[in-house]
Tab-separated table of C-alpha atoms and ligand atoms in Angstrom:
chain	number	residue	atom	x	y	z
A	1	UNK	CA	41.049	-0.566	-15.712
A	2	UNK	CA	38.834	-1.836	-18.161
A	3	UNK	CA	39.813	-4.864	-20.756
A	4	UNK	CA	39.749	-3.078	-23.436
A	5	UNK	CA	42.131	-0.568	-21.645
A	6	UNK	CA	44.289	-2.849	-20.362
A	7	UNK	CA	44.807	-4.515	-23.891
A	8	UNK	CA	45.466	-1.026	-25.398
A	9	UNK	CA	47.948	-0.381	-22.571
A	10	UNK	CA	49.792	-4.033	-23.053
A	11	UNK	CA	51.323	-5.220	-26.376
A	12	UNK	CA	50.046	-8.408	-27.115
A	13	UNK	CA	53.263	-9.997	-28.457
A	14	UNK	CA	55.146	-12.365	-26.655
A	15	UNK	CA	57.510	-9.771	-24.896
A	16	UNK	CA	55.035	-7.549	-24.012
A	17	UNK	CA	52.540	-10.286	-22.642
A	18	UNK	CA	55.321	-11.329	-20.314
A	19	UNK	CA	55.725	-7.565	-18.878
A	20	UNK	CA	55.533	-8.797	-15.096
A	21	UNK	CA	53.476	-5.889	-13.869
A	22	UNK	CA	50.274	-7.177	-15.761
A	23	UNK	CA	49.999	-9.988	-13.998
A	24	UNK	CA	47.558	-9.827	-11.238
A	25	UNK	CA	48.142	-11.249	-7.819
A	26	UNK	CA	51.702	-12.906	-8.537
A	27	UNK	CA	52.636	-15.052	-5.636
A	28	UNK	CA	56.275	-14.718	-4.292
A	29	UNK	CA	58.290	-17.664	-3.169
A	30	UNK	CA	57.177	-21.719	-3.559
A	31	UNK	CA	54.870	-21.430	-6.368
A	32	UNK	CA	56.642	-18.929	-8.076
A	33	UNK	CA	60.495	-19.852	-8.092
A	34	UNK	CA	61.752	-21.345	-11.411
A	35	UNK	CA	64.061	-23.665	-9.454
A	36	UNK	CA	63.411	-26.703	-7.630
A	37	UNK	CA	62.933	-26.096	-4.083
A	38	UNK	CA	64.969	-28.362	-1.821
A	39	UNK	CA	62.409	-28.325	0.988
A	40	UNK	CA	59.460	-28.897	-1.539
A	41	UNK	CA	60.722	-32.478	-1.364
A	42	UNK	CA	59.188	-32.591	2.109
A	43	UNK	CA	55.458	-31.947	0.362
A	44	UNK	CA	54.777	-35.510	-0.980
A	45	UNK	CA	52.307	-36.557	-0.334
A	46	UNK	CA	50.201	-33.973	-2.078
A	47	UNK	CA	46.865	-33.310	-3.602
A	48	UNK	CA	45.969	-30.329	-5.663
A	49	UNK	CA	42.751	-30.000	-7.159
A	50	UNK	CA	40.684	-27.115	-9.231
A	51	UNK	CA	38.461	-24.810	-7.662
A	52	UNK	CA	37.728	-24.538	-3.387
A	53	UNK	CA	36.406	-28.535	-2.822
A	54	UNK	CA	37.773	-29.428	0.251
A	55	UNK	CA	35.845	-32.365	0.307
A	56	UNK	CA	37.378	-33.701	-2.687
A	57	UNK	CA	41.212	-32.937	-1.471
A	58	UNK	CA	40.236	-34.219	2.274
A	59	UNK	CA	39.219	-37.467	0.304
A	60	UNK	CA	42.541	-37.614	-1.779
A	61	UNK	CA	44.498	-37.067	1.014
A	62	UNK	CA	42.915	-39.468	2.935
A	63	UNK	CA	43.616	-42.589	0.342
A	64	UNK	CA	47.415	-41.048	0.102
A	65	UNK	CA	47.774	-41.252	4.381
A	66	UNK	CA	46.583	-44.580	4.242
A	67	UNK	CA	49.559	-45.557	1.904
A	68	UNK	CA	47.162	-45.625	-1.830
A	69	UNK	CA	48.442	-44.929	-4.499
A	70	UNK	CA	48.057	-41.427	-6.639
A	71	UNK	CA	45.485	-43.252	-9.489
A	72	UNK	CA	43.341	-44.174	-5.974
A	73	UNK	CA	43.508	-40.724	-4.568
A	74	UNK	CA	42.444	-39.069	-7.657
A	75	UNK	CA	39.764	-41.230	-8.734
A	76	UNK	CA	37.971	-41.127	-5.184
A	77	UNK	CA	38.785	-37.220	-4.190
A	78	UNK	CA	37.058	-36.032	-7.981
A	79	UNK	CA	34.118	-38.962	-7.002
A	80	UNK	CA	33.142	-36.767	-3.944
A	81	UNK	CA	32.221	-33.808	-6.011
A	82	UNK	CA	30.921	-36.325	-8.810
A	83	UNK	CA	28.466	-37.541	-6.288
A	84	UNK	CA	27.497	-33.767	-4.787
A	85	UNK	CA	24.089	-32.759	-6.776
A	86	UNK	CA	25.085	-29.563	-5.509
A	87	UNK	CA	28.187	-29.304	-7.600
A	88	UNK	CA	25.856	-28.710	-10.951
A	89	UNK	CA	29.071	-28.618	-13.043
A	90	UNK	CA	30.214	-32.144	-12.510
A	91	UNK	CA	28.642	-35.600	-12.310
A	92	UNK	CA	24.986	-36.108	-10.762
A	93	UNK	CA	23.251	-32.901	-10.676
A	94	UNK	CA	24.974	-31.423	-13.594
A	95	UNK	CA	23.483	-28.992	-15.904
A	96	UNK	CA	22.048	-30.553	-18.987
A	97	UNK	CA	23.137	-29.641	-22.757
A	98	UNK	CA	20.690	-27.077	-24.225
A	99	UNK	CA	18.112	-30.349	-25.226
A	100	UNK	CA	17.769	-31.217	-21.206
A	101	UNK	CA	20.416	-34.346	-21.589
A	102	UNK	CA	22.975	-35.066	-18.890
A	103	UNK	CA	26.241	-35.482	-20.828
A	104	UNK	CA	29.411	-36.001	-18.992
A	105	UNK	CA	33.022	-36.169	-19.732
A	106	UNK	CA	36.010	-37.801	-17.724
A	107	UNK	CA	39.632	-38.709	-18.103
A	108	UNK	CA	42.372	-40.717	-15.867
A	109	UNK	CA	46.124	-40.603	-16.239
A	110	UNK	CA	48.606	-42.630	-13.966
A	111	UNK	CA	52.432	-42.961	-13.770
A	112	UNK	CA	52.881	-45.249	-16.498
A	113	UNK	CA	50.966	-42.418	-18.617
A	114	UNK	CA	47.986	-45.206	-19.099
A	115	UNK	CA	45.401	-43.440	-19.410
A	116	UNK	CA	41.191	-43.815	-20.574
A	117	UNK	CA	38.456	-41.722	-21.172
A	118	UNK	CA	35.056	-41.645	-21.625
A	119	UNK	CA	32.834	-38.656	-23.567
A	120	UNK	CA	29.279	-37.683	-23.885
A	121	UNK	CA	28.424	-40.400	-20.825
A	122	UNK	CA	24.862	-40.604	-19.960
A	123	UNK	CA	23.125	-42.314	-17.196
A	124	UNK	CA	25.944	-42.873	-14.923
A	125	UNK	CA	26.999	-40.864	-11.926
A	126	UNK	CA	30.866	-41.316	-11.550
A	127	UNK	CA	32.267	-41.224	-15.118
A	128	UNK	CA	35.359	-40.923	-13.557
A	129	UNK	CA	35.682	-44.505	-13.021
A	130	UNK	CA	34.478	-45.639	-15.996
A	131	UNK	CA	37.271	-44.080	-18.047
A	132	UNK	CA	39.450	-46.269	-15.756
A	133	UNK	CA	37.851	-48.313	-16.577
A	134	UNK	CA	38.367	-48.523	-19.972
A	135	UNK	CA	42.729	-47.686	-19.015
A	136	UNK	CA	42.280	-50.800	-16.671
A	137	UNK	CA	39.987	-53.103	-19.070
A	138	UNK	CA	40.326	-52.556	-22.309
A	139	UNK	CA	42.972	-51.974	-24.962
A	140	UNK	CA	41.391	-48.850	-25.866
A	141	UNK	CA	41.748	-44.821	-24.347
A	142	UNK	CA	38.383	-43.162	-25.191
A	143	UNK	CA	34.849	-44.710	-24.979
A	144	UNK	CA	32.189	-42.360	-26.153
A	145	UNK	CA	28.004	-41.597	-25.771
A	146	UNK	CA	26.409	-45.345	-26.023
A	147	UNK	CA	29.096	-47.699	-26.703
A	148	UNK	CA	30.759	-46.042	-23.113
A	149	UNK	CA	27.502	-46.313	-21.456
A	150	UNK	CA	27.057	-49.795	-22.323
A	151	UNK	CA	30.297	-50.692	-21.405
A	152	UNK	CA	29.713	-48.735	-18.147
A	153	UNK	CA	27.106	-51.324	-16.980
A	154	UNK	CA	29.094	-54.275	-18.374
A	155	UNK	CA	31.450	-53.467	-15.408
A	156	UNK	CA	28.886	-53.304	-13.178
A	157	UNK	CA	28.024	-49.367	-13.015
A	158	UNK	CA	24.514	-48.307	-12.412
A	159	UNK	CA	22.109	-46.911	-14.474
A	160	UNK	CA	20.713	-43.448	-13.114
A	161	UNK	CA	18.960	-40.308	-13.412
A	162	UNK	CA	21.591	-37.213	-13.206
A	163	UNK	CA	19.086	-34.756	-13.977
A	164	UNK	CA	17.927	-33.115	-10.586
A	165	UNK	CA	15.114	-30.984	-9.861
A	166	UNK	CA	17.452	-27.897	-9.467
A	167	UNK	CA	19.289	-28.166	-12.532
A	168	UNK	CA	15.845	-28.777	-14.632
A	169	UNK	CA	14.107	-26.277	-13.325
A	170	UNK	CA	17.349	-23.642	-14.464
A	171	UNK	CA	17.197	-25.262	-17.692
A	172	UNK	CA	13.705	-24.804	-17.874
A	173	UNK	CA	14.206	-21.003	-17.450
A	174	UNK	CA	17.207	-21.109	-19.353
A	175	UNK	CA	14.969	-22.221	-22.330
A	176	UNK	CA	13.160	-19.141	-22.327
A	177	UNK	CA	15.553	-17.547	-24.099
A	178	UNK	CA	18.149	-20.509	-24.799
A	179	UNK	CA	21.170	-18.094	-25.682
A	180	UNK	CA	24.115	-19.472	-24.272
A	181	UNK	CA	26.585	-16.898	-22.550
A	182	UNK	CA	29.699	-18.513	-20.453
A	183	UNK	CA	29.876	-16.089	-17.478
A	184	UNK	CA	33.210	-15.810	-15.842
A	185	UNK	CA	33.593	-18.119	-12.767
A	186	UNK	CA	29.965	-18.264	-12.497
A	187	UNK	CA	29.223	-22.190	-12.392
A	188	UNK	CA	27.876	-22.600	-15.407
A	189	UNK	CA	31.218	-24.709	-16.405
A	190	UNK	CA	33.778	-25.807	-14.485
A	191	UNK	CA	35.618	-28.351	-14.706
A	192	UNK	CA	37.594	-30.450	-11.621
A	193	UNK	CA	40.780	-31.614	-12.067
A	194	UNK	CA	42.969	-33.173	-9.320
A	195	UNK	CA	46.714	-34.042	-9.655
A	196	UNK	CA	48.283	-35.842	-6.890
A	197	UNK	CA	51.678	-37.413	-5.928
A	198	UNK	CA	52.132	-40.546	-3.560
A	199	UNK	CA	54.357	-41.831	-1.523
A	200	UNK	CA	56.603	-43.384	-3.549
A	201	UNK	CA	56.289	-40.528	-5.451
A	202	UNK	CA	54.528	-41.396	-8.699
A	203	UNK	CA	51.942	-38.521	-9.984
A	204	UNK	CA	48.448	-39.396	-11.200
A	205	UNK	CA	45.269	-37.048	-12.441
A	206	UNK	CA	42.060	-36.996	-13.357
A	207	UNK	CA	39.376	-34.544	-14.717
A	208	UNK	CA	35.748	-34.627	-14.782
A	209	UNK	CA	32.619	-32.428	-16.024
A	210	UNK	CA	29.370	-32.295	-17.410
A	211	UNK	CA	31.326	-29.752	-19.259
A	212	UNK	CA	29.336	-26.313	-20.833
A	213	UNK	CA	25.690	-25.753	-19.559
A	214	UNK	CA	23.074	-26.302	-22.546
A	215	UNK	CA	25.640	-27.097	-24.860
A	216	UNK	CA	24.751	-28.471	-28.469
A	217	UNK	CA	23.883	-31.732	-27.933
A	218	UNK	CA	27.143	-33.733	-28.781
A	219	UNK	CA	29.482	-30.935	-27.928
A	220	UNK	CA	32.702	-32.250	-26.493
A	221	UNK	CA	35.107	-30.007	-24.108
A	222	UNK	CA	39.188	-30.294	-23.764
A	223	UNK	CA	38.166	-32.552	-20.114
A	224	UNK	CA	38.391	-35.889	-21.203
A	225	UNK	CA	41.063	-35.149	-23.899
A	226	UNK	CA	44.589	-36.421	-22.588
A	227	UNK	CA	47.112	-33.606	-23.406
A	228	UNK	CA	44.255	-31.103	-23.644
A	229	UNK	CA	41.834	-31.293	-19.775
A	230	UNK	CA	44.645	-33.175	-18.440
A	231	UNK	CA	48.304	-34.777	-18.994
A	232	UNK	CA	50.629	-36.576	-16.510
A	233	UNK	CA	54.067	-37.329	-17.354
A	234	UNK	CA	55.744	-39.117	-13.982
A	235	UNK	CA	59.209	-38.207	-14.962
A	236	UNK	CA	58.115	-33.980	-14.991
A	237	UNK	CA	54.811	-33.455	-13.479
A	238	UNK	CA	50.791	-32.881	-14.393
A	239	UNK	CA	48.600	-30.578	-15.326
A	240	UNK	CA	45.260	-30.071	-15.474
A	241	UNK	CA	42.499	-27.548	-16.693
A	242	UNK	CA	39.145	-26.046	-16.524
A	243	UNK	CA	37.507	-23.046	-18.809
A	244	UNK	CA	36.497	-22.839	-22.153
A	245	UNK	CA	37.247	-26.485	-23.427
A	246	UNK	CA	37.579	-25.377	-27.149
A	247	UNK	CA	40.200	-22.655	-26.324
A	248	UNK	CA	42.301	-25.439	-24.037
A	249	UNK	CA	41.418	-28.126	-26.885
A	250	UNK	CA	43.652	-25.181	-29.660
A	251	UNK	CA	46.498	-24.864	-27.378
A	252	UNK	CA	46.835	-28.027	-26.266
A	253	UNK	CA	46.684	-26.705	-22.826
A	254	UNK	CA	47.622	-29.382	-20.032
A	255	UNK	CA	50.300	-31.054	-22.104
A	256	UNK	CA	51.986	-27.425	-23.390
A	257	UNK	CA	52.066	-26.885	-19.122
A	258	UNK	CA	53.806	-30.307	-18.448
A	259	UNK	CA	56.270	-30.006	-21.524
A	260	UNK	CA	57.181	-26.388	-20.078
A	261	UNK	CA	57.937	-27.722	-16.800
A	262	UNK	CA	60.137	-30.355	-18.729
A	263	UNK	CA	62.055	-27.482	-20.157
A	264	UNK	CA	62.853	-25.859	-16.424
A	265	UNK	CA	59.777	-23.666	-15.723
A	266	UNK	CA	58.058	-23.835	-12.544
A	267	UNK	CA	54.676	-25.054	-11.884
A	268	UNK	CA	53.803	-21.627	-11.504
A	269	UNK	CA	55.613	-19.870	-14.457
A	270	UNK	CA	54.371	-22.941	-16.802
A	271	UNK	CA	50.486	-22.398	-16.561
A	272	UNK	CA	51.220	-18.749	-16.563
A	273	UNK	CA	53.100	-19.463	-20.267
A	274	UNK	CA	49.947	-21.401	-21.258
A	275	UNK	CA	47.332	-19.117	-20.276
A	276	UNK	CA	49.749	-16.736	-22.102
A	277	UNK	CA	49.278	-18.454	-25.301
A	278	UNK	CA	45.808	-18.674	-25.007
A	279	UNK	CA	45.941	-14.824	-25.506
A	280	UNK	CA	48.028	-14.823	-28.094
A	281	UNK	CA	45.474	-16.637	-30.024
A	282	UNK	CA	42.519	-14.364	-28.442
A	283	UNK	CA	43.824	-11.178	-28.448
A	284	UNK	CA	40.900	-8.759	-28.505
A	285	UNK	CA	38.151	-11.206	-27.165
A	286	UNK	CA	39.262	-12.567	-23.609
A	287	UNK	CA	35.617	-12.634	-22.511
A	288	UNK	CA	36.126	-16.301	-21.201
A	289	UNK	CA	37.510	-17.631	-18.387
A	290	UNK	CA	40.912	-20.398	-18.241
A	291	UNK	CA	42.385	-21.742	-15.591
A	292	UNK	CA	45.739	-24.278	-15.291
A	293	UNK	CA	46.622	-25.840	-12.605
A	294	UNK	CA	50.501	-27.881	-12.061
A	295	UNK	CA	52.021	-30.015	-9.822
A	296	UNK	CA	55.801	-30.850	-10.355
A	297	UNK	CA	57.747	-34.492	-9.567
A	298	UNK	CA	59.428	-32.334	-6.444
A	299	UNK	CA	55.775	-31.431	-4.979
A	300	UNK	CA	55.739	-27.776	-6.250
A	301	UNK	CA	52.490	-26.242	-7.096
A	302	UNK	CA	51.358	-23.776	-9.087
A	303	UNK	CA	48.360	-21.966	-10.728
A	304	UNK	CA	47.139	-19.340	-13.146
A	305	UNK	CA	43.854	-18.084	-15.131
A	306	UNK	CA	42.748	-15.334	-17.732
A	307	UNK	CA	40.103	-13.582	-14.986
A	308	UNK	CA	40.245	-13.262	-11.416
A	309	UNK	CA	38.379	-15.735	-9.067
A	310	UNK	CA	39.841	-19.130	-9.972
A	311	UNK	CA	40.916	-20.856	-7.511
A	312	UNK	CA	42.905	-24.067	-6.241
A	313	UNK	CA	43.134	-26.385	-3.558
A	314	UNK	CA	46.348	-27.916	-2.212
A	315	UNK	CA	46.359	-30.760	0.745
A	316	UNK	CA	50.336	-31.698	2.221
A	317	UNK	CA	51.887	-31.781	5.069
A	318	UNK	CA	52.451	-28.653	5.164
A	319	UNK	CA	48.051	-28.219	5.852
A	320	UNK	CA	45.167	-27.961	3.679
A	321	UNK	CA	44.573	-24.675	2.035
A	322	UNK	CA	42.413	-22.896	-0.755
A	323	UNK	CA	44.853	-20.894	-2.480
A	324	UNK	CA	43.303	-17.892	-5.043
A	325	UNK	CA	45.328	-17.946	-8.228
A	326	UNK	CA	47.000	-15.200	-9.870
A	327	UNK	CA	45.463	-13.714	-13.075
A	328	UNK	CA	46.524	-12.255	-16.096
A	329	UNK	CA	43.695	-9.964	-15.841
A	330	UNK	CA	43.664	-7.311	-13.431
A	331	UNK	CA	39.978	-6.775	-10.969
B	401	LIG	N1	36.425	-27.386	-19.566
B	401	LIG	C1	35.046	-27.788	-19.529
B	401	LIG	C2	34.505	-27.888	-20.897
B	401	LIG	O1	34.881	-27.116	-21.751
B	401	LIG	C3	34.169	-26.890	-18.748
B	401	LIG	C4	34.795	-26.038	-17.686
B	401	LIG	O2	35.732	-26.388	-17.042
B	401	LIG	O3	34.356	-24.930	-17.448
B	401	LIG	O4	33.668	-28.729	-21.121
């Protein structure tokens, strides 16, 4: 079925975006009961992060066996795929905005909900740590473009290149035409979140990106906005996103997910509600690509996206798995 089909066939209000058949690859079970699940309890530790990086959960996981905390686990797990030039949609190696400029985006949330930021961050490989940084050292949540960078090396950060080879020479072809078209889960932006809950059970997340390839130079996603990118609350949950910033930015995507969960929905159920929004406000042009992601205080998981191919890795005890989310869209 085509999209246009498909939007003929569903009504987009809210009863008729709801109509359970629609939704594509709807899990059964854990991540999509609406009650707590007793057993779930059992899943803490856990790490849960956007898109397949099993290097980033294996790190995560690893801080959370050794008895760190959730703020540790995220912080270092997201730094893995910071530090891979391979990952060109995140930290070193990212693709530029459309002027050739390395621009990245981070935010940190802990239990407390203490939180920092930093936007349009050049120079420095693991903005990640600089927004906590700026939770840890300063009285302030978002440090942006210069004043963050100079901060950055105040605490001791390095200055360095993030452009690589790779990533120039696709800009360099990109240039030849310079339009900029976000294809679907094709990694010209994506964004990785990771929510995680420790042993003593407090939640913490954190989101990073170089955010949309070739951007205008200045342009800010929804990944280093608390409430939008990502929002922790340690008495519900977190959630976390990755997309089409400007569409998560309108919804208020990551803290409409949490504040669902506070009102009974499951992990699962709660993205689904905010992609479902998302629509609402769309309606005839879903040519972009969404995706939440939603831990609960209990350990329960849950996932869900606009287009197939999103995807979302979890790390308990229960094993380490890549788990393909549902959709709203159909293949
Ligand atoms: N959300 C990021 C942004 O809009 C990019 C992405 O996740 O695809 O900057």
């Amino acid at each position: 079925m085509n999209r246009r089909k498909f939007l003929e066939k569903s009504t987009l209000s809210t009863a008729g975006i709801l109509s359970t058949p629609l939704i594509a690859g709807e899990r059964q079970g854990l991540e999509s009961g609406n009650s707590p699940n007793p057993s779930s309890i059992d899943l803490k530790p856990i790490v849960i992060a956007t898109w397949d990086v099993p290097n980033a959960t294996e790190k995560a996981w690893s801080v959370l066996q050794n008895g760190g905390s959730a703020l540790d686990a995220v912080e270092q797990g997201v730094r893995i795929e910071e530090a891979d030039e391979n990952n060109q949609s995140v930290g070193k190696g990212g693709r530029p905005d459309r002027d050739g400029n390395v621009t990245l985006d981070a935010c940190i949330m802990d239990k407390d909900s203490n939180c920092g930021s930093v936007v349009y961050l050049q120079n420095i490989a693991h903005p990640i740590s600089v927004a906590r940084k700026v939770m840890e050292e300063t009285p302030h949540v978002i440090l942006a473009g210069k004043g963050a960078e100079q901060f950055a090396y105040s605490q001791g950060f390095e200055k360095e290149e993030l452009l690589t080879e790779k990533s120039k020479q696709e800009w360099l072809q990109w240039k030849k035409t310079a339009q900029y078209r976000p294809v679907i889960n094709i990694e010209n932006h994506d964004t990785i979140g990771m929510l995680a809950i420790d042993g003593n059970g407090d939640i913490a997340g954190a989101c990073t990106t170089s955010g949309m390839a070739y951007k205008i130079a200045g342009r800010v996603g929804d990944s280093p906005i608390i409430g939008a990118g990502l929002f922790v609350d340690n008495e519900v949950g977190g959630a976390t996103a990755t997309g089409v910033g400007e569409e998560v930015i309108r919804t208020v995507g990551s803290f409409l997910v949490v504040e669902l969960m506070r009102q009974g929905k499951s992990p699962q159920e709660a993205c689904r509600t905010a992609v479902q929004r998302i629509i609402e406000k769309n309606k005839d042009k879903l040519d972009f690509q969404i995706g939440f992601i939603a831990i609960n205080r209990n350990g329960e998981t849950g996932g869900f996206c606009i287009h197939p191919g999103f995807s979302y890795r979890v790390y308990s005890g229960k094993g380490h798995k890549n788990n393909p989310s549902s959709s709203y869209l159909a293949k």
